Coordinates of C-alpha atoms and ligand atoms in Angstrom, one line a residue:
M176 CA 24.6 9.8 5.9
S177 CA 22.8 8.9 9.4
R178 CA 23.0 6.3 11.3
G179 CA 19.3 4.9 10.7
A180 CA 20.1 5.9 6.8
S181 CA 22.8 3.6 6.7
V182 CA 20.5 0.7 8.7
I183 CA 18.0 1.4 5.8
R184 CA 20.6 1.3 3.9
R185 CA 22.0 -1.8 4.8
A186 CA 18.9 -3.8 5.1
L187 CA 17.3 -3.5 1.2
A188 CA 20.5 -4.8 0.4
R189 CA 20.0 -7.4 2.2
A190 CA 16.3 -7.4 1.1
T191 CA 16.9 -7.3 -2.8
P192 CA 14.7 -9.8 -4.1
L193 CA 15.3 -10.0 -8.7
A194 CA 17.0 -12.1 -10.3
T195 CA 18.6 -14.7 -8.6
D196 CA 18.4 -17.7 -8.7
R197 CA 18.0 -21.4 -6.2
R198 CA 20.6 -20.7 -4.2
G199 CA 20.2 -16.9 -3.8
G200 CA 23.3 -16.0 -6.1
L201 CA 22.3 -14.8 -10.2
A202 CA 21.5 -17.5 -12.3
S203 CA 24.3 -17.9 -14.7
G204 CA 22.1 -17.5 -18.0
E205 CA 20.7 -14.1 -15.5
R206 CA 23.7 -12.4 -14.6
H207 CA 23.0 -10.0 -16.8
L208 CA 19.4 -8.9 -15.7
A209 CA 21.0 -7.9 -12.5
H210 CA 21.1 -4.5 -14.3
G211 CA 18.2 -4.2 -15.0
C212 CA 16.7 -4.4 -12.0
P213 CA 15.3 -1.7 -9.1
G214 CA 17.7 -0.3 -7.5
S215 CA 20.6 -1.1 -9.9
H216 CA 21.8 1.9 -13.0
R217 CA 20.0 2.5 -15.6
P218 CA 20.0 -1.0 -17.6
H219 CA 21.2 -0.9 -21.3
T220 CA 17.3 -2.9 -22.9
A221 CA 16.6 -4.1 -25.6
S222 CA 18.5 -2.4 -28.7
R223 CA 14.9 -2.0 -30.7
P224 CA 11.5 -1.9 -30.3
L225 CA 9.6 -4.8 -29.4
R226 CA 6.5 -6.2 -30.6
I227 CA 5.1 -7.8 -27.4
A228 CA 1.9 -9.5 -27.2
M229 CA 0.5 -8.8 -23.5
L230 CA -1.9 -11.7 -22.8
A231 CA -4.0 -10.4 -19.5
P232 CA -6.3 -12.7 -18.0
P233 CA -9.5 -12.3 -19.5
W234 CA -11.8 -11.7 -15.8
I235 CA -11.4 -8.2 -15.0
P236 CA -11.2 -5.4 -17.1
V237 CA -7.2 -3.0 -17.4
P238 CA -7.1 -1.3 -14.9
A239 CA -8.8 -2.9 -12.6
S240 CA -11.1 -0.3 -10.8
G241 CA -11.3 -2.1 -7.5
Y242 CA -9.7 -5.5 -6.9
G243 CA -7.5 -6.5 -9.5
G244 CA -3.5 -7.4 -8.4
I245 CA -2.7 -8.8 -11.9
E246 CA -4.6 -6.2 -13.7
S247 CA -2.7 -4.1 -11.5
V248 CA 0.6 -5.3 -12.9
V249 CA -0.2 -5.8 -16.2
H250 CA -1.6 -2.3 -16.4
Q251 CA 1.3 -0.9 -15.5
L252 CA 4.1 -2.6 -17.2
T253 CA 2.0 -2.2 -20.4
E254 CA 1.9 1.4 -20.1
Q255 CA 5.7 1.9 -19.0
L256 CA 6.7 -0.5 -21.8
A257 CA 4.5 1.9 -24.2
A258 CA 6.3 4.6 -22.9
R259 CA 9.6 3.1 -23.9
G260 CA 8.6 2.9 -27.7
H261 CA 7.5 -0.8 -27.4
G262 CA 4.7 -1.8 -29.9
V263 CA 2.0 -3.5 -27.0
T264 CA -0.6 -5.2 -28.0
L265 CA -2.9 -5.9 -25.0
F266 CA -5.0 -9.0 -24.8
A267 CA -7.2 -8.1 -21.9
A268 CA -11.2 -8.3 -21.2
P269 CA -13.4 -5.8 -22.5
G270 CA -13.9 -2.1 -20.6
S271 CA -9.8 -2.3 -20.6
R272 CA -8.1 0.8 -21.2
S273 CA -4.7 1.9 -22.3
S274 CA -2.1 3.9 -24.4
A275 CA -0.8 0.1 -26.0
T276 CA -3.5 -1.3 -28.9
V277 CA -6.1 -3.1 -26.8
R278 CA -7.6 -6.6 -28.1
S279 CA -10.8 -7.6 -26.2
L280 CA -11.5 -11.4 -27.9
L281 CA -14.7 -12.2 -25.4
E282 CA -17.6 -10.4 -25.0
H283 CA -17.9 -9.7 -21.1
A284 CA -15.6 -9.6 -18.0
Y285 CA -16.2 -12.4 -15.6
P286 CA -15.2 -10.7 -12.4
D287 CA -17.7 -13.4 -10.7
A288 CA -16.3 -16.5 -12.2
I289 CA -12.7 -16.1 -12.2
G290 CA -10.2 -19.0 -12.1
E291 CA -13.2 -20.8 -14.8
P292 CA -11.8 -23.0 -17.7
P293 CA -14.1 -22.6 -20.3
Y294 CA -13.3 -18.2 -20.1
E295 CA -9.6 -18.7 -20.0
A296 CA -9.2 -21.2 -22.4
D297 CA -11.8 -19.4 -25.2
H298 CA -9.7 -15.7 -24.2
V299 CA -6.5 -17.6 -25.3
A300 CA -7.0 -19.7 -28.0
L301 CA -8.4 -16.6 -29.5
A302 CA -5.4 -14.4 -28.7
M303 CA -3.0 -17.2 -29.9
A304 CA -5.0 -16.9 -33.4
E305 CA -4.4 -13.5 -33.9
I306 CA -0.7 -14.2 -32.9
D307 CA -0.1 -16.6 -35.3
D308 CA -2.5 -14.2 -37.8
A309 CA 0.1 -11.4 -36.9
R310 CA 3.0 -13.7 -38.0
A311 CA 1.6 -14.8 -41.5
S312 CA 1.3 -11.2 -42.1
G313 CA 4.0 -10.2 -41.9
A314 CA 4.1 -8.6 -38.4
P315 CA 5.1 -11.1 -35.9
F316 CA 5.1 -10.3 -32.2
D317 CA 8.8 -10.5 -30.9
V318 CA 7.9 -12.0 -27.6
V319 CA 3.8 -13.1 -25.8
H320 CA 4.5 -12.0 -22.0
D321 CA 1.5 -13.9 -20.2
H322 CA 0.3 -13.6 -17.2
S323 CA -3.6 -15.7 -17.8
G324 CA -3.4 -18.2 -15.7
F325 CA -2.7 -22.2 -17.0
T326 CA -3.5 -22.7 -20.8
A327 CA -1.3 -20.4 -22.7
V328 CA 1.8 -21.9 -20.8
A329 CA 0.6 -25.6 -21.2
M330 CA 0.0 -25.1 -25.0
A331 CA 3.0 -22.2 -25.6
D332 CA 4.8 -25.2 -27.6
R333 CA 1.9 -24.2 -30.5
L334 CA 3.2 -20.9 -31.0
A335 CA 6.4 -19.8 -33.1
T336 CA 6.7 -17.1 -30.8
P337 CA 8.3 -17.5 -27.7
M338 CA 6.6 -16.9 -24.1
V339 CA 7.5 -15.3 -21.5
H340 CA 5.3 -16.7 -18.7
T341 CA 4.5 -14.9 -15.2
I342 CA 3.7 -16.9 -12.4
H343 CA 1.2 -15.4 -10.5
G344 CA 0.1 -18.2 -7.7
P345 CA 1.4 -20.1 -5.2
F346 CA 2.9 -23.7 -6.1
E347 CA -0.4 -25.4 -4.9
P348 CA -0.1 -29.1 -4.4
R349 CA -3.3 -29.1 -6.8
L350 CA -1.3 -27.8 -9.7
G351 CA 0.2 -31.4 -9.0
G352 CA 3.0 -31.4 -12.4
F353 CA 1.5 -29.1 -14.2
Y354 CA 5.0 -26.7 -14.3
G355 CA 7.1 -29.3 -14.5
R356 CA 5.0 -31.1 -17.6
H357 CA 4.8 -27.4 -19.0
G358 CA 7.2 -25.2 -17.8
H359 CA 9.5 -26.0 -20.1
K360 CA 7.5 -24.6 -22.8
A361 CA 7.9 -20.7 -22.0
V362 CA 10.6 -18.6 -19.7
L363 CA 9.2 -18.7 -16.6
V364 CA 9.7 -15.3 -13.9
A365 CA 8.5 -15.9 -10.7
I366 CA 7.3 -13.0 -8.8
S367 CA 9.7 -13.2 -4.9
P368 CA 12.0 -15.6 -3.7
A369 CA 10.0 -17.3 -2.0
Q370 CA 7.7 -18.5 -4.1
R371 CA 11.1 -19.1 -6.3
R372 CA 11.6 -21.0 -3.2
S373 CA 8.9 -23.3 -3.1
A374 CA 9.3 -24.2 -7.1
P375 CA 9.1 -27.9 -7.2
G376 CA 12.7 -29.0 -8.3
D377 CA 11.7 -30.0 -12.1
V378 CA 10.2 -26.8 -12.9
S379 CA 13.6 -24.1 -13.6
I380 CA 12.4 -20.8 -13.3
S381 CA 15.0 -18.3 -15.1
A382 CA 14.1 -14.6 -13.1
V383 CA 12.2 -13.4 -10.3
V384 CA 10.9 -10.6 -11.0
P385 CA 8.5 -8.9 -8.3
N386 CA 5.0 -6.9 -9.5
P387 CA 5.3 -3.2 -10.3
L388 CA 4.6 0.3 -8.3
A389 CA 4.3 3.6 -9.8
V390 CA 5.6 4.6 -6.2
D391 CA 5.5 8.6 -7.7
D392 CA 1.6 7.9 -7.8
W393 CA 1.2 6.6 -4.2
P394 CA 0.7 9.6 -1.3
L395 CA 3.7 9.7 1.2
V396 CA 1.7 10.6 4.4
R397 CA 3.0 11.1 7.4
D398 CA -0.2 11.8 9.8
K399 CA -1.4 8.5 10.7
G400 CA -4.7 7.3 12.3
R401 CA -5.0 5.2 15.3
H402 CA -6.9 2.8 13.5
L403 CA -5.3 -0.3 11.9
L404 CA -6.2 -1.6 8.2
W405 CA -6.6 -4.8 6.6
L406 CA -7.6 -4.6 3.1
G407 CA -8.1 -7.7 0.5
R408 CA -10.1 -10.8 -1.2
M409 CA -12.6 -12.1 2.1
H410 CA -10.3 -15.9 1.7
E411 CA -9.7 -17.1 4.9
T412 CA -6.0 -17.6 3.8
K413 CA -5.6 -13.3 3.8
G414 CA -7.0 -13.9 7.9
P415 CA -9.5 -10.3 8.1
H416 CA -10.9 -12.7 10.7
R417 CA -7.3 -13.1 12.6
A418 CA -7.2 -8.9 12.0
I419 CA -9.9 -8.5 14.3
V420 CA -9.0 -10.4 16.9
A421 CA -5.2 -9.1 16.7
A422 CA -7.0 -5.2 16.3
R423 CA -9.2 -6.3 19.9
M424 CA -5.8 -7.3 21.5
A425 CA -4.7 -4.0 20.3
D426 CA -7.7 -2.2 21.4
R427 CA -7.5 -0.3 18.3
T428 CA -10.0 0.4 15.4
L429 CA -10.1 -1.7 12.4
V430 CA -11.6 -1.0 9.0
L431 CA -11.8 -3.5 6.9
A432 CA -11.4 -2.6 3.2
G433 CA -12.5 -5.8 0.3
P434 CA -14.8 -7.4 -2.2
V435 CA -16.4 -10.6 -0.7
Q436 CA -16.0 -12.6 -3.7
T437 CA -18.0 -15.7 -5.1
G438 CA -17.3 -18.8 -2.7
Q439 CA -16.2 -17.2 -0.2
E440 CA -19.8 -15.4 1.6
R441 CA -19.7 -17.9 3.9
F442 CA -17.0 -17.4 5.4
F443 CA -17.4 -13.8 5.3
A444 CA -21.5 -14.5 6.9
E445 CA -19.3 -17.1 9.7
Q446 CA -16.0 -15.1 10.6
V447 CA -16.3 -11.6 10.0
E448 CA -19.5 -10.5 9.4
P449 CA -20.9 -11.1 13.2
H450 CA -18.0 -8.4 14.3
I451 CA -18.6 -5.8 12.1
D452 CA -20.4 -3.4 14.7
G453 CA -19.4 0.1 13.1
S454 CA -17.7 1.3 16.3
G455 CA -14.4 -1.3 17.0
V456 CA -14.6 -3.0 13.0
H457 CA -16.0 -1.4 10.2
Y458 CA -16.9 -2.9 6.8
V459 CA -16.4 -0.5 4.4
G460 CA -17.0 -2.6 0.8
E461 CA -14.6 -3.0 -1.9
V462 CA -12.2 0.4 -2.9
G463 CA -10.5 1.9 -5.6
G464 CA -9.2 4.3 -7.5
L465 CA -8.5 7.3 -4.8
A466 CA -10.6 6.1 -1.7
K467 CA -7.9 3.1 -1.9
Q468 CA -5.3 5.5 -1.4
R469 CA -7.1 7.7 1.5
V470 CA -7.9 4.5 3.4
L471 CA -4.2 2.8 3.1
S472 CA -2.9 6.0 3.9
G473 CA -4.7 7.0 6.8
A474 CA -3.8 3.5 9.0
A475 CA -1.5 3.3 11.6
A476 CA -0.8 -0.2 10.5
L477 CA -1.6 -2.7 7.4
L478 CA -2.3 -6.3 9.4
M479 CA -1.2 -9.2 7.1
P480 CA -2.2 -12.0 9.3
I481 CA -1.8 -14.7 6.1
R482 CA -2.0 -18.3 6.0
W483 CA -1.1 -19.5 2.9
E484 CA 2.6 -18.7 0.9
E485 CA 1.7 -15.5 0.0
P486 CA 3.8 -15.3 -3.9
F487 CA 3.1 -11.5 -3.5
G488 CA 0.7 -9.1 -2.2
M489 CA 0.8 -6.4 -3.6
V490 CA -0.9 -4.6 -0.5
M491 CA 1.8 -4.4 1.2
V492 CA 3.4 -2.3 -1.2
E493 CA 1.4 0.1 -2.2
A494 CA 1.0 0.3 1.8
L495 CA 4.4 1.2 2.5
A496 CA 4.0 3.2 -0.6
C497 CA 2.3 5.6 0.9
G498 CA 4.7 5.4 4.3
T499 CA 1.9 2.7 6.2
P500 CA 3.9 0.5 8.1
V501 CA 2.9 -3.1 6.6
I502 CA 3.2 -6.2 10.2
A503 CA 2.5 -9.7 8.6
F504 CA 3.1 -13.4 9.8
P505 CA 6.2 -14.5 7.8
E506 CA 4.7 -16.9 5.3
G507 CA 6.1 -16.0 1.1
A508 CA 6.9 -12.9 0.3
A509 CA 6.0 -10.9 3.4
R510 CA 9.6 -12.4 4.2
N511 CA 11.1 -10.4 1.2
I512 CA 8.9 -7.2 1.7
V513 CA 8.9 -7.1 5.6
I514 CA 11.8 -5.6 7.2
D515 CA 11.8 -6.4 10.7
G516 CA 11.9 -3.5 12.7
I517 CA 12.7 -1.2 9.2
N518 CA 9.1 -1.2 7.6
G519 CA 7.0 -2.6 9.8
F520 CA 7.1 -6.5 12.0
L521 CA 7.6 -9.8 11.3
V522 CA 5.0 -11.4 14.0
E523 CA 4.5 -15.4 14.9
D524 CA 0.3 -15.1 15.3
E525 CA -2.0 -12.7 16.6
H526 CA -0.4 -11.8 20.5
A527 CA 2.2 -11.1 18.9
M528 CA 0.4 -8.3 16.6
A529 CA -1.3 -6.5 19.1
V530 CA 2.4 -6.2 20.4
A531 CA 3.7 -5.1 17.2
V532 CA 1.1 -2.2 17.4
G533 CA 2.8 -0.8 20.8
R534 CA 5.3 -0.5 18.8
L535 CA 4.9 1.4 15.8
A536 CA 5.9 4.5 16.9
E537 CA 10.1 2.9 16.2
I538 CA 8.6 2.9 12.0
D539 CA 9.5 6.0 10.2
P540 CA 7.0 6.2 7.2
A541 CA 10.0 7.4 5.2
A542 CA 12.1 5.0 5.5
C543 CA 8.6 2.3 4.7
R544 CA 8.3 4.2 1.0
A545 CA 11.8 4.3 0.9
S546 CA 11.6 0.1 1.4
V547 CA 9.7 0.3 -1.9
H548 CA 10.9 2.3 -4.0
R549 CA 14.3 0.9 -4.6
R550 CA 13.0 -2.5 -4.9
Y551 CA 10.0 -2.2 -6.5
D552 CA 8.8 0.5 -8.7
V553 CA 7.3 0.5 -12.1
D554 CA 10.5 1.6 -14.2
G555 CA 13.7 -1.1 -12.7
V556 CA 10.8 -4.1 -13.3
T557 CA 9.9 -3.2 -16.6
S558 CA 13.7 -3.3 -17.9
A559 CA 14.2 -6.2 -15.5
Y560 CA 11.7 -8.0 -17.3
E561 CA 12.8 -6.1 -21.2
R562 CA 16.7 -8.2 -19.8
V563 CA 13.8 -11.5 -19.6
Y564 CA 12.0 -10.9 -23.3
L565 CA 16.0 -11.1 -24.3
T566 CA 16.3 -13.8 -22.9
A567 CA 12.8 -15.3 -24.1
L568 CA 14.1 -14.2 -27.7
R569 CA 17.9 -15.6 -27.1
Q570 CA 16.7 -18.7 -26.3
A571 CA 14.0 -19.1 -29.5
A572 CA 17.4 -18.1 -32.2
A573 CA 19.6 -21.1 -30.3
R574 CA 16.3 -23.3 -30.9
S575 CA 16.1 -22.3 -34.3
G576 CA 19.4 -23.0 -35.0
M577 CA 19.5 -25.5 -33.6
R578 CA 17.2 -26.9 -36.0
E579 CA 18.7 -25.2 -38.7
A580 CA 22.0 -26.9 -37.8
R581 CA 20.1 -30.5 -37.3
R582 CA 18.7 -29.8 -40.8
E583 CA 21.2 -29.6 -42.6
A584 CA 23.1 -32.6 -41.0
L585 CA 20.4 -34.8 -41.4
A586 CA 20.2 -33.3 -45.4
R587 CA 24.1 -34.0 -46.0
Ligands
UDP161 N1 -7.8 -4.5 -3.9 C1 -8.5 -3.2 -4.3 N2 -9.4 -3.4 -3.5 C2 -10.3 -3.7 -3.0 C3 -9.3 -4.8 -2.1 C4 -8.2 -5.1 -2.7 O1 -8.4 -2.5 -5.4 O2 -11.4 -3.7 -2.2 C5 -6.9 -4.7 -4.7 C6 -5.3 -4.3 -3.2 O3 -4.9 -2.7 -3.7 C7 -4.1 -5.0 -4.4 C8 -4.7 -6.6 -5.2 O4 -6.6 -5.8 -5.4 O5 -3.5 -4.0 -5.6 C9 -5.0 -7.4 -5.0 O6 -3.4 -8.3 -4.9 P1 -2.7 -8.9 -3.8 O7 -1.4 -9.4 -4.2 O8 -2.5 -8.0 -2.5 O9 -3.6 -9.9 -3.3 P2 -3.8 -11.5 -4.0 O10 -3.8 -11.2 -5.6 O11 -3.8 -12.7 -3.9 O12 -5.7 -11.2 -3.9

């Protein structure tokens, strides 16, 4: 093995982020999960096909044609589980497509109302009613896998079917004690070690399973343009305005791509739009499909000047799959995904970002792709989730055994 390859291997071994407890060791109840991690041996998985109710958010059809990180996760996981023979029913927004059975319970998708409680509560309540009906009709689901927001986990104890809840957002102050009060009702999964570390002390997280990417569906492109890329929603935390500053300092053209969502209009108009000049700074709007792959694979680097506890950051993994280095501020999961000097650089501010642009020749596109293949490919991530489902089933069986024993003791 070349020295370069062994450096990459060592760096990857340090960076593998799955199924660790708060101290970074394997949680005792989860040690078996390690075998299901991306990059480890092909796991022994569920011994029989499971019936899985996959609960997507109600906002955007699955798969997303443009913006939609959670929808992309749900799509890839659902397809892979169905291909493995599991019986998956996907509860998702109208317009969703899948090889699993699709149930769309609301009249519309609501891409402009992301997070609005009535739609989420409606979607979840209707899905829960169908999950109850399945049990009553003698064909129960084994497990519910919830990605939908907050309503489902808060109400999980009203279902007889165990729930796995993937936490897709950061632990923000506005959540208050939400997960402390309701988290025990489901098996909680974090999507990065950084997110898990930021969890309040009273929140018990069973496993860290990263978001998946079907890496082989993304092109590895070695010949890059000179321009830089910023891709995401036009939110202050994601830093398109900081990317503009860094690109100017580096004397490089910047391409900005992404939607201006409801509530982001003012930020875009004041902080981003005035700098779009069609020469130094281009704005190409929201991108999807092949256009997104082209934009990601052709850039010299993806800039991630984020200022928040990034829970994951799918765009980083997508760029790296294309062999495109990522230059990120060391916030949240950027610290897990970016391996400084191997697949990009972690930098403190816009000035350091511009300096790092000058070092891009040090980064090998093949190393970028290798850095995500092992850790985030959908095959390994699906195996890790199969393990989590078995944990949920075991916990539910133990709970019902305890209830039974209590009943017998009382009857004696
Ligand atoms: N995205 C897209 N088109 C765009 C902007 C974003 O398809 O114009 C996708 C992007 O590729 C990624 C997702 O939306 O899959 C955003 O997920 P990420 O985790 O990066 O950010 P967040 O969920 O915080 O917005």
